[in-house]
Coordinates of C-alpha atoms in Angstrom, one line a residue:
Chain A
M1 CA -36.1 -19.4 0.2
N2 CA -35.6 -16.5 2.6
L3 CA -32.5 -14.5 1.5
E4 CA -32.3 -12.6 4.8
S5 CA -31.5 -15.8 6.6
L6 CA -29.2 -17.2 3.9
D7 CA -26.0 -18.6 5.4
R8 CA -23.3 -16.2 4.3
R9 CA -20.9 -19.1 3.7
W10 CA -22.8 -19.8 0.5
V11 CA -21.7 -16.3 -0.7
F12 CA -18.1 -17.1 0.3
L13 CA -18.3 -20.3 -1.7
G14 CA -19.8 -18.5 -4.7
V15 CA -17.0 -15.9 -4.6
A16 CA -14.4 -18.7 -4.4
V17 CA -15.8 -20.6 -7.3
L18 CA -16.0 -17.4 -9.4
T19 CA -12.4 -16.5 -8.6
F20 CA -11.0 -20.0 -9.4
G21 CA -13.2 -20.1 -12.6
G22 CA -12.4 -16.5 -13.6
L23 CA -8.7 -17.2 -13.4
L24 CA -9.0 -20.2 -15.7
L25 CA -10.7 -18.3 -18.5
P26 CA -8.3 -18.1 -21.4
F27 CA -8.9 -14.5 -22.4
R28 CA -8.3 -10.9 -21.3
L29 CA -10.8 -8.1 -21.1
P30 CA -10.1 -4.9 -23.1
Q31 CA -8.2 -2.5 -20.7
V32 CA -8.5 1.2 -21.4
P33 CA -6.0 3.1 -19.1
G34 CA -7.5 5.8 -16.9
E35 CA -6.4 9.4 -16.7
T36 CA -4.5 9.0 -13.4
S37 CA -2.6 5.9 -14.7
I38 CA -1.6 7.7 -17.9
S39 CA -0.4 10.7 -15.8
Y40 CA 1.7 8.2 -13.6
Y41 CA 3.2 6.7 -16.8
N42 CA 3.9 10.2 -18.2
A43 CA 5.6 11.4 -15.0
L44 CA 8.3 8.7 -15.5
Q45 CA 8.3 8.8 -19.3
N46 CA 8.8 12.5 -19.6
L47 CA 11.8 12.7 -17.2
P48 CA 15.1 13.4 -18.9
P49 CA 17.5 10.3 -19.0
G50 CA 19.7 10.1 -15.9
S51 CA 17.1 11.6 -13.6
L52 CA 17.1 10.4 -10.0
V53 CA 14.0 8.4 -9.1
M54 CA 13.5 7.4 -5.5
I55 CA 11.1 4.4 -5.0
S56 CA 9.8 3.8 -1.5
A57 CA 8.4 0.3 -0.8
D58 CA 5.7 1.1 1.9
Y59 CA 3.8 -2.1 1.8
S60 CA 3.9 -5.7 3.0
P61 CA 3.3 -9.1 1.3
S62 CA -0.4 -8.9 2.3
T63 CA -1.0 -6.4 -0.5
R64 CA 1.4 -8.1 -2.9
P65 CA -1.1 -8.9 -5.7
E66 CA -2.1 -5.3 -6.1
L67 CA 1.2 -3.5 -5.4
E68 CA 4.0 -5.8 -6.6
P69 CA 3.1 -5.5 -10.3
M70 CA 3.2 -1.7 -10.2
H71 CA 6.3 -1.7 -8.0
R72 CA 8.3 -4.0 -10.3
L73 CA 7.0 -2.2 -13.5
T74 CA 8.0 1.2 -12.0
I75 CA 11.6 -0.1 -11.5
Y76 CA 11.6 -1.6 -14.9
H77 CA 10.2 1.6 -16.5
A78 CA 12.7 3.8 -14.7
L79 CA 15.8 1.7 -15.5
K80 CA 14.7 1.1 -19.1
N81 CA 14.5 4.9 -19.6
G82 CA 18.0 5.3 -18.3
H83 CA 17.1 6.8 -14.9
R84 CA 19.0 6.3 -11.6
V85 CA 16.9 4.3 -9.1
I86 CA 17.3 4.6 -5.4
N87 CA 15.2 2.1 -3.5
I88 CA 14.2 2.6 0.1
A89 CA 11.6 1.0 2.5
L90 CA 9.7 2.6 5.4
W91 CA 8.0 -0.7 6.2
D92 CA 10.3 -3.4 7.5
V93 CA 9.0 -6.1 5.1
G94 CA 9.3 -3.5 2.3
V95 CA 13.0 -4.6 2.0
N96 CA 11.9 -8.0 0.8
Q97 CA 9.3 -6.6 -1.6
T98 CA 12.0 -4.4 -3.1
A99 CA 14.3 -7.4 -3.6
L100 CA 11.4 -9.3 -5.3
A101 CA 10.5 -6.3 -7.5
M102 CA 14.1 -5.5 -8.4
G103 CA 14.8 -9.2 -9.3
W104 CA 11.8 -9.3 -11.6
A105 CA 12.7 -6.0 -13.3
L106 CA 16.3 -6.9 -13.8
A107 CA 15.3 -10.3 -15.3
Q108 CA 12.8 -8.6 -17.6
L109 CA 15.3 -6.0 -18.7
A110 CA 18.0 -8.6 -19.3
S111 CA 15.6 -10.5 -21.6
E112 CA 15.4 -7.3 -23.6
G113 CA 19.2 -6.8 -23.7
V114 CA 19.3 -4.0 -21.1
H115 CA 21.7 -4.6 -18.2
P116 CA 21.6 -1.9 -15.5
R117 CA 24.5 -1.9 -13.2
K118 CA 24.3 -2.0 -9.4
D119 CA 25.8 1.1 -7.7
V120 CA 25.9 2.9 -11.0
D121 CA 22.2 2.8 -12.1
Y122 CA 20.5 1.5 -9.0
L123 CA 21.0 1.1 -5.2
N124 CA 19.0 -0.2 -2.3
L125 CA 19.3 1.9 0.8
G126 CA 17.2 -0.5 2.8
F127 CA 14.7 0.0 5.6
K128 CA 14.6 2.8 8.2
A129 CA 12.2 2.9 11.1
G130 CA 10.4 6.1 12.1
G131 CA 7.9 6.8 9.3
E132 CA 7.3 10.5 9.2
V133 CA 10.4 11.4 11.2
V134 CA 12.5 9.6 8.6
M135 CA 10.7 11.5 5.8
S136 CA 11.2 14.8 7.5
Q137 CA 14.9 14.0 8.1
M138 CA 15.4 13.1 4.5
G139 CA 14.1 16.5 3.6
S140 CA 17.1 18.1 5.3
S141 CA 19.7 15.3 4.7
I142 CA 19.6 11.9 3.1
P143 CA 23.2 10.9 4.0
T144 CA 22.4 11.5 7.7
T145 CA 19.2 9.5 7.4
F146 CA 20.6 6.5 5.5
R147 CA 24.3 6.3 6.4
K148 CA 24.6 2.8 4.9
D149 CA 22.9 0.9 2.2
Q150 CA 21.0 -2.4 2.5
E151 CA 24.3 -4.3 2.4
G152 CA 25.8 -2.2 5.3
R153 CA 28.3 -0.3 3.1
Y154 CA 29.1 3.4 3.6
I155 CA 27.9 4.8 0.4
W156 CA 28.4 8.5 0.6
E157 CA 31.4 10.2 -1.1
N158 CA 32.3 6.8 -2.4
A159 CA 33.6 6.9 -6.0
E160 CA 32.6 3.3 -6.5
I161 CA 28.9 4.2 -5.9
P162 CA 28.2 7.0 -8.3
V163 CA 24.5 6.5 -8.4
V164 CA 24.1 8.8 -5.3
A165 CA 26.4 11.5 -6.6
G166 CA 24.7 14.9 -6.1
L167 CA 22.0 13.4 -3.8
H168 CA 21.9 15.4 -0.6
D169 CA 18.3 15.9 0.3
M170 CA 14.8 15.4 -1.1
K171 CA 15.2 18.5 -3.3
D172 CA 17.7 16.5 -5.4
V173 CA 15.2 13.8 -6.2
D174 CA 13.6 14.3 -9.6
L175 CA 10.7 12.0 -8.9
L176 CA 9.5 10.4 -5.7
V177 CA 7.5 7.2 -6.2
T178 CA 5.8 5.6 -3.2
I179 CA 4.2 2.1 -3.5
S180 CA 1.9 2.5 -0.5
A181 CA -0.5 0.3 1.5
G182 CA -1.1 2.5 4.5
S183 CA 0.9 4.5 7.1
P184 CA 3.7 5.5 6.7
G185 CA 2.8 6.0 3.0
I186 CA 1.5 8.4 0.5
N187 CA -0.3 10.6 2.9
Q188 CA 2.8 11.1 5.0
W189 CA 5.0 11.7 2.0
L190 CA 2.6 14.4 0.8
A191 CA 2.6 16.1 4.2
Q192 CA 6.3 15.8 5.1
V193 CA 8.1 16.0 1.7
Q194 CA 6.0 16.8 -1.3
K195 CA 4.6 20.1 -0.2
R196 CA 7.5 21.2 2.0
Y197 CA 10.2 20.5 -0.5
N198 CA 8.2 20.7 -3.7
V199 CA 9.1 17.2 -4.8
A200 CA 7.4 15.8 -7.9
T201 CA 5.5 12.8 -6.5
V202 CA 3.5 9.8 -7.9
A203 CA 2.0 6.9 -6.0
G204 CA 0.9 3.3 -6.5
V205 CA -1.6 2.4 -3.9
T206 CA -4.2 -0.2 -2.9
A207 CA -7.7 0.2 -4.2
V208 CA -8.9 1.0 -0.6
M209 CA -6.7 4.1 -0.6
A210 CA -7.4 5.3 -4.2
P211 CA -10.6 7.3 -3.7
E212 CA -8.9 9.8 -1.3
L213 CA -6.0 10.4 -3.7
Y214 CA -8.2 12.0 -6.4
T215 CA -8.3 15.2 -4.3
F216 CA -4.5 15.3 -4.2
Y217 CA -4.4 14.6 -7.9
H218 CA -6.8 17.4 -8.7
S219 CA -4.8 19.8 -6.5
R220 CA -1.7 18.7 -8.5
Q221 CA 0.1 17.5 -5.3
L222 CA 0.2 14.1 -7.0
L223 CA 1.3 14.0 -10.6
G224 CA -0.5 10.7 -11.1
F225 CA -1.3 7.5 -9.3
L226 CA -2.2 3.8 -9.9
G227 CA -5.1 2.6 -7.8
G228 CA -5.3 -1.1 -7.1
L229 CA -5.3 -4.0 -9.5
V230 CA -7.0 -1.8 -12.2
G231 CA -4.1 0.7 -11.9
A232 CA -1.6 -2.1 -12.3
A233 CA -3.5 -3.4 -15.3
D234 CA -3.4 0.1 -16.8
Y235 CA 0.3 0.4 -16.3
E236 CA 0.9 -3.0 -17.8
K237 CA -1.0 -1.9 -20.9
L238 CA 0.9 1.4 -21.2
L239 CA 4.2 -0.4 -20.9
G240 CA 3.2 -3.0 -23.5
M241 CA 3.3 -6.0 -21.1
T242 CA 0.0 -7.3 -22.4
E243 CA 1.8 -8.2 -25.7
R244 CA 4.1 -10.5 -23.8
G245 CA 1.7 -12.4 -21.6
D246 CA 1.8 -15.7 -23.4
A247 CA 3.1 -17.6 -20.5
V248 CA 1.3 -20.9 -19.8
G249 CA -0.4 -20.9 -16.4
L250 CA -1.2 -17.8 -14.4
S251 CA 1.4 -16.7 -11.8
I252 CA 2.0 -13.4 -10.1
L253 CA 5.3 -13.3 -11.9
V254 CA 3.9 -13.2 -15.5
P255 CA 4.3 -9.7 -17.1
D256 CA 0.5 -9.3 -17.7
F257 CA -0.7 -10.7 -14.3
A258 CA -2.9 -7.7 -13.5
N259 CA -4.7 -7.8 -16.9
R260 CA -5.3 -11.5 -16.6
A261 CA -6.5 -11.2 -13.0
M262 CA -9.0 -8.5 -14.1
V263 CA -11.2 -11.2 -15.7
A264 CA -11.9 -12.8 -12.3
Q265 CA -12.1 -9.3 -10.7
S266 CA -14.7 -8.1 -13.1
L267 CA -16.6 -11.4 -12.9
I268 CA -16.9 -11.1 -9.1
H269 CA -17.9 -7.4 -9.4
Y270 CA -20.8 -8.3 -11.7
A271 CA -21.8 -11.1 -9.4
L272 CA -21.8 -8.9 -6.4
V273 CA -23.8 -6.2 -8.1
L274 CA -26.3 -8.9 -9.1
V275 CA -26.4 -10.2 -5.5
I276 CA -27.0 -6.6 -4.1
I277 CA -29.9 -6.1 -6.6
I278 CA -31.5 -9.5 -5.8
V279 CA -31.3 -9.1 -2.0
N280 CA -32.7 -5.6 -2.2
V281 CA -35.6 -6.6 -4.4
D282 CA -36.2 -9.6 -2.0
F283 CA -36.1 -7.2 0.9
I284 CA -38.6 -4.7 -0.7
L285 CA -41.0 -7.6 -1.7
R286 CA -40.9 -9.0 1.8
R287 CA -41.6 -5.6 3.4
R288 CA -44.5 -5.1 1.1
A289 CA -45.8 -8.5 2.0
R290 CA -45.6 -7.7 5.7
G291 CA -47.6 -4.5 5.0
G292 CA -44.7 -2.2 5.8
R293 CA -43.5 1.0 4.1
S294 CA -42.5 0.4 0.5
Chain B
M1 CA 12.2 -27.8 -8.5
T2 CA 14.1 -28.6 -5.3
L3 CA 12.7 -30.4 -2.3
Y4 CA 13.0 -27.2 -0.3
E5 CA 10.9 -25.3 -2.8
V6 CA 8.3 -28.1 -2.8
F7 CA 8.3 -27.9 1.1
L8 CA 7.7 -24.1 0.9
G9 CA 4.9 -24.7 -1.6
W10 CA 3.2 -27.1 0.8
M11 CA 3.6 -24.5 3.6
V12 CA 2.0 -21.8 1.4
V13 CA -1.0 -24.0 0.6
F14 CA -1.4 -25.2 4.2
F15 CA -1.3 -21.7 5.8
T16 CA -3.5 -20.2 3.1
L17 CA -6.2 -22.9 3.4
A18 CA -5.8 -22.8 7.2
I19 CA -6.6 -19.1 7.3
F20 CA -9.5 -19.5 4.8
S21 CA -10.9 -22.2 7.0
F22 CA -12.1 -19.5 9.4
L23 CA -14.8 -18.6 6.8
Y24 CA -16.4 -22.0 7.6
K25 CA -16.0 -21.5 11.3
D26 CA -13.4 -20.9 14.1
N27 CA -11.2 -24.0 14.5
P28 CA -7.9 -25.2 15.8
I29 CA -6.2 -25.2 12.4
Y30 CA -7.0 -21.6 11.9
K31 CA -5.8 -20.7 15.4
F32 CA -2.5 -22.5 14.8
A33 CA -2.0 -20.6 11.5
E34 CA -2.9 -17.3 13.1
H35 CA -0.4 -17.7 16.0
V36 CA 2.4 -18.8 13.6
Y37 CA 1.7 -15.8 11.4
L38 CA 1.7 -13.3 14.2
G39 CA 4.8 -14.8 15.8
A40 CA 6.7 -14.9 12.5
A41 CA 5.7 -11.3 11.6
V42 CA 6.8 -10.0 15.0
G43 CA 10.0 -12.0 15.0
Y44 CA 10.9 -10.8 11.5
G45 CA 10.1 -7.2 12.5
V46 CA 12.4 -7.3 15.5
V47 CA 15.3 -8.7 13.6
I48 CA 15.0 -6.2 10.8
V49 CA 14.7 -3.3 13.2
Y50 CA 17.7 -4.4 15.1
A51 CA 19.8 -5.1 12.1
Q52 CA 18.9 -1.9 10.2
V53 CA 18.2 0.6 12.9
L54 CA 19.3 -0.3 16.4
E55 CA 22.7 -1.7 15.4
P56 CA 23.9 1.0 13.0
D57 CA 22.2 3.9 14.7
L58 CA 22.5 3.1 18.4
V59 CA 24.6 0.0 19.3
M60 CA 27.6 0.4 17.0
P61 CA 28.0 4.2 17.5
I62 CA 28.0 3.8 21.3
V63 CA 30.4 0.8 21.1
D64 CA 32.7 2.8 18.8
F65 CA 32.5 5.8 21.1
L66 CA 33.5 3.7 24.1
R67 CA 36.4 2.3 22.1
H68 CA 37.3 5.8 21.2
L69 CA 37.3 6.8 24.9
W70 CA 39.6 3.9 25.8
G71 CA 42.0 4.7 22.9
G72 CA 40.9 1.9 20.7
P73 CA 41.5 1.6 17.0
T74 CA 38.3 3.4 15.9
A75 CA 39.3 6.8 17.2
V76 CA 37.4 8.5 14.4
Y77 CA 34.0 8.9 16.0
G78 CA 33.6 12.5 14.8
E79 CA 34.2 11.6 11.2
Q80 CA 32.1 8.5 11.1
Y81 CA 29.0 9.7 12.9
E82 CA 27.4 13.1 12.6
V83 CA 25.1 12.8 15.6
S84 CA 27.0 13.1 18.9
P85 CA 27.1 10.1 21.3
G86 CA 25.4 12.2 23.9
W87 CA 22.2 12.4 21.9
R88 CA 22.3 8.7 21.2
L89 CA 22.6 8.1 25.0
V90 CA 19.6 10.3 25.5
A91 CA 17.7 8.2 22.9
L92 CA 18.8 5.0 24.8
A93 CA 17.7 6.5 28.1
L94 CA 14.3 7.4 26.7
S95 CA 13.9 3.8 25.2
I96 CA 14.7 2.3 28.6
M97 CA 12.2 4.7 30.3
I98 CA 9.4 3.3 28.1
W99 CA 10.3 -0.2 29.3
A100 CA 9.9 1.2 32.9
R101 CA 6.2 0.9 32.3
L102 CA 6.5 -2.8 33.1
T103 CA 7.5 -2.0 36.7
K104 CA 5.2 -0.8 39.4
R105 CA 7.6 1.6 41.1
F106 CA 9.0 3.4 38.0
N107 CA 6.1 3.1 35.5
W108 CA 5.7 6.9 35.6
W109 CA 9.1 7.2 33.8
S110 CA 7.4 6.0 30.6
R111 CA 5.2 9.1 30.5
W112 CA 8.2 11.3 29.9
A113 CA 9.3 9.3 26.9
L114 CA 5.8 9.1 25.6
A115 CA 5.4 12.9 26.1
M116 CA 8.5 13.4 24.1
I117 CA 7.2 11.2 21.2
V118 CA 3.7 12.9 21.3
G119 CA 5.2 16.4 21.3
A120 CA 7.6 15.7 18.5
Y121 CA 5.0 14.1 16.3
A122 CA 2.5 16.9 17.0
A123 CA 5.0 19.5 16.0
L124 CA 6.1 17.5 12.9
R125 CA 2.5 17.0 11.7
L126 CA 1.2 20.4 12.4
V127 CA 3.2 22.1 9.7
G128 CA 3.1 19.2 7.2
D129 CA -0.7 18.5 7.6
A130 CA -1.6 22.2 7.4
Q131 CA 0.4 22.6 4.2
A132 CA -0.6 19.4 2.5
Y133 CA -4.2 19.0 3.6
L134 CA -5.6 22.3 4.7
V135 CA -4.0 25.0 2.6
A136 CA -3.6 22.9 -0.6
K137 CA -7.1 21.6 -0.5
I138 CA -8.7 24.9 0.2
N139 CA -6.6 26.3 -2.6
A140 CA -7.8 23.5 -4.9
T141 CA -11.4 24.3 -4.1
L142 CA -11.1 27.9 -5.1
L143 CA -12.1 27.3 -8.7
P144 CA -13.4 29.6 -11.4
L145 CA -17.1 29.3 -11.9
W146 CA -17.5 31.2 -15.0
P147 CA -15.5 31.1 -18.2
M148 CA -13.3 34.2 -18.5
P149 CA -10.3 34.8 -20.8
G150 CA -7.2 33.2 -19.2
N151 CA -9.0 30.6 -17.1
P152 CA -9.1 26.9 -17.9
L153 CA -12.9 26.8 -18.6
L154 CA -12.2 28.2 -22.1
D155 CA -10.5 25.9 -24.5
A156 CA -7.9 27.0 -27.1
D157 CA -10.6 28.0 -29.6
G158 CA -12.4 30.2 -27.0
G159 CA -15.3 27.8 -26.6
I160 CA -16.7 26.9 -23.2
R161 CA -15.6 23.6 -21.7
W162 CA -19.0 22.5 -20.4
V163 CA -18.2 18.9 -19.4
S164 CA -14.8 17.1 -19.4
V165 CA -13.7 13.9 -17.8
E166 CA -10.1 15.0 -18.1
G167 CA -9.2 18.4 -16.5
P168 CA -11.5 21.2 -15.3
S169 CA -14.9 22.0 -16.8
L170 CA -17.8 24.3 -15.9
L171 CA -19.9 21.4 -14.6
T172 CA -17.1 19.8 -12.5
N173 CA -16.1 23.1 -11.0
W174 CA -19.7 23.9 -10.0
L175 CA -20.1 20.4 -8.6
I176 CA -16.9 20.6 -6.5
V177 CA -17.7 24.0 -5.1
L178 CA -21.4 23.2 -4.4
G179 CA -20.6 19.8 -3.1
V180 CA -18.0 21.1 -0.6
A181 CA -20.3 23.8 0.5
A182 CA -23.3 21.4 0.9
V183 CA -21.2 18.9 3.0
L184 CA -20.0 21.7 5.2
I185 CA -23.6 22.8 5.7
H186 CA -24.6 19.3 6.6
F187 CA -22.1 19.2 9.5
F188 CA -23.0 22.8 10.6
F189 CA -25.3 22.2 13.6
S190 CA -25.4 25.7 15.0
V191 CA -28.4 26.5 12.8
E192 CA -31.5 24.3 12.5
H193 CA -31.6 22.5 9.2
K194 CA -34.9 23.8 7.6
G195 CA -35.7 25.8 4.5
P196 CA -32.7 26.3 2.2
M197 CA -30.4 24.8 4.8
K198 CA -32.4 21.6 4.7
G199 CA -32.1 21.3 0.9
A200 CA -28.4 22.1 1.1
S201 CA -27.9 19.5 3.8
R202 CA -29.7 16.8 1.9
F203 CA -27.5 17.6 -1.2
G204 CA -24.6 17.2 1.2
I205 CA -25.8 13.8 2.3
M206 CA -26.1 12.7 -1.3
I207 CA -22.6 13.8 -2.0
L208 CA -21.4 11.9 1.0
M209 CA -23.3 8.8 0.0
I210 CA -21.8 8.9 -3.5
T211 CA -18.3 9.2 -1.9
F212 CA -18.9 6.3 0.5
G213 CA -20.3 4.2 -2.4
S214 CA -17.2 4.8 -4.5
S215 CA -15.0 4.0 -1.5
F216 CA -17.0 0.8 -0.9
G217 CA -16.6 -0.2 -4.6
Y218 CA -12.8 0.3 -4.3
T219 CA -12.7 -1.6 -1.1
V220 CA -14.4 -4.6 -2.7
L221 CA -11.9 -4.2 -5.6
A222 CA -9.0 -4.4 -3.1
R223 CA -10.3 -7.4 -1.2
V224 CA -11.0 -9.3 -4.3
S225 CA -7.5 -8.5 -5.6
L226 CA -6.0 -10.1 -2.4
L227 CA -8.2 -13.1 -2.9
I228 CA -7.1 -13.4 -6.5
G229 CA -3.5 -13.4 -5.2
R230 CA -4.1 -16.3 -2.9
V231 CA -6.1 -18.3 -5.4
V232 CA -3.3 -17.8 -8.0
D233 CA -0.8 -19.2 -5.5
L234 CA -3.1 -22.1 -4.8
Q235 CA -3.5 -22.8 -8.5
E236 CA 0.2 -22.7 -9.1
R237 CA 0.7 -25.3 -6.3
A238 CA -2.0 -27.6 -7.6
T239 CA 0.3 -29.0 -10.3
G240 CA 2.5 -32.0 -10.4
D241 CA 5.6 -29.9 -9.7
Y242 CA 4.3 -29.5 -6.1
F243 CA 2.9 -33.0 -5.9
Y244 CA -0.7 -31.6 -6.1
A245 CA -0.3 -29.8 -2.7
T246 CA -3.5 -27.8 -3.1
Y247 CA -5.7 -30.9 -3.8
I248 CA -4.1 -33.1 -1.1
I249 CA -4.1 -30.5 1.7
G250 CA -7.6 -29.2 0.7
A251 CA -8.9 -32.8 0.8
A252 CA -7.3 -33.4 4.1
M253 CA -8.9 -30.3 5.6
I254 CA -12.3 -31.1 4.2
T255 CA -12.0 -34.7 5.7
Y256 CA -11.1 -33.2 9.0
F257 CA -14.1 -30.8 9.1
V258 CA -16.5 -33.6 8.0
G259 CA -15.0 -35.9 10.7
V260 CA -15.4 -33.3 13.4
K261 CA -19.0 -32.6 12.3
L262 CA -19.9 -36.3 12.3
Y263 CA -18.2 -36.7 15.7
E264 CA -20.1 -33.7 17.1
R265 CA -23.4 -35.1 15.8
A266 CA -22.7 -38.6 17.3
A267 CA -21.6 -37.0 20.6
G268 CA -24.8 -34.9 20.6
K269 CA -27.0 -37.9 20.1
A270 CA -25.2 -39.9 22.7

């Protein structure tokens, strides 16, 4: 069989079978958290209780499997440690993602007997269009940028909403977290806010974006980051979610989703490496047979 | 499980499989799903932008200002809004000028609005990008290349950190500095690449290839993760709770494609 002329739909079919099969396997692979994931975890873990954590949902449902686990776990982690959480979104559909992540985190915390209060422990400021302009404006004044919250309430200087007390601009934010799938996202936050206002920043990003973040991590512009499904699996491990994943049937909502999905992920990676080796060997053998350069 | 949830489940399965059907070949089911997706995404975006941006930042302030002018009950404009109504009217005028692009006579108006946007963004990014990308990264490349007292290449016991996965080490610092220099030399075309320049340039290419390779690996990781997300959704909806939506819709689509194939064959023979 000539591999050069193999119908690529056979490869698609093979990947589909491996994915379905991999997700049915009843075990998890050992997950050893990487350095950047541990740094992300530590950035939240080492904050003093009551710190103000701003979480920006800069992604859409298209990247949900990678980013939603890290988004909801970040909210869970911050609220569990007694921090104040301010949610914002610079992508219009980020508002829905925040609602999903928030709902999951609150349900998880409730199952552990922790009951954060809206307006006291957390608040959703909603979406604001403008990307970098919004970020820059938040550097000088957050009340001017977000006059109302997601529910349309005037929140500033409101005694019934103490979660924003003392929040004037980005310098008042103790940790900025961006869950980012593109632009506006982590690159813009670094340029417009992190460096200009010296705000401690961490990011959860898609795997496509992860390689370029290593440079920001080594220059200490980023305190840590989670890259793709592996990053989410690391974070689950660090938060002890792998001990709770005994739910029957895999769903994106189970606490150890990323760890269980890593079985299929790894299986496909091994298969792709194998395919690359096979087609290259086939290519070299055919070129030799034709008398070409080997 | 309510009937509405079951209906949503069937929609999820149908649109997922419809989009995946493109992997077999372009077809009307895929086209339908594509158009519905784009329409829904644009429609959702318009509603969100109106509700969360245009209404609170443009429409309501102007309405309140007009009420204020006519002595209406909301005569508190100055307290409620920090930005003056004049600036909001300027923003409105610039927005309308962009729409002038759709007319033949006044389409040049849109250039003014676009010039404003381009100018503002250029100014905004100049400072931010220079600080975050240029200065910070040059600074991060200025690394110690020899262990000296007080620099991070010596550990607490005074020993040399030759190799370390976590944190700086002699090897990684040399690799970063030489790698950056070699890549810069590779893109420096004012001097012919021969002699030592050729060797440095080839090392630069190797560094670039390793970088592209890791980016490719991460990209595969990302795409497979998205596939896993869809497959998990399909598996969830293959149960009795959803009346086996995945199996039924999947079988219906396969039947459709087989039917079309048989019809095309028959028509070709005829």
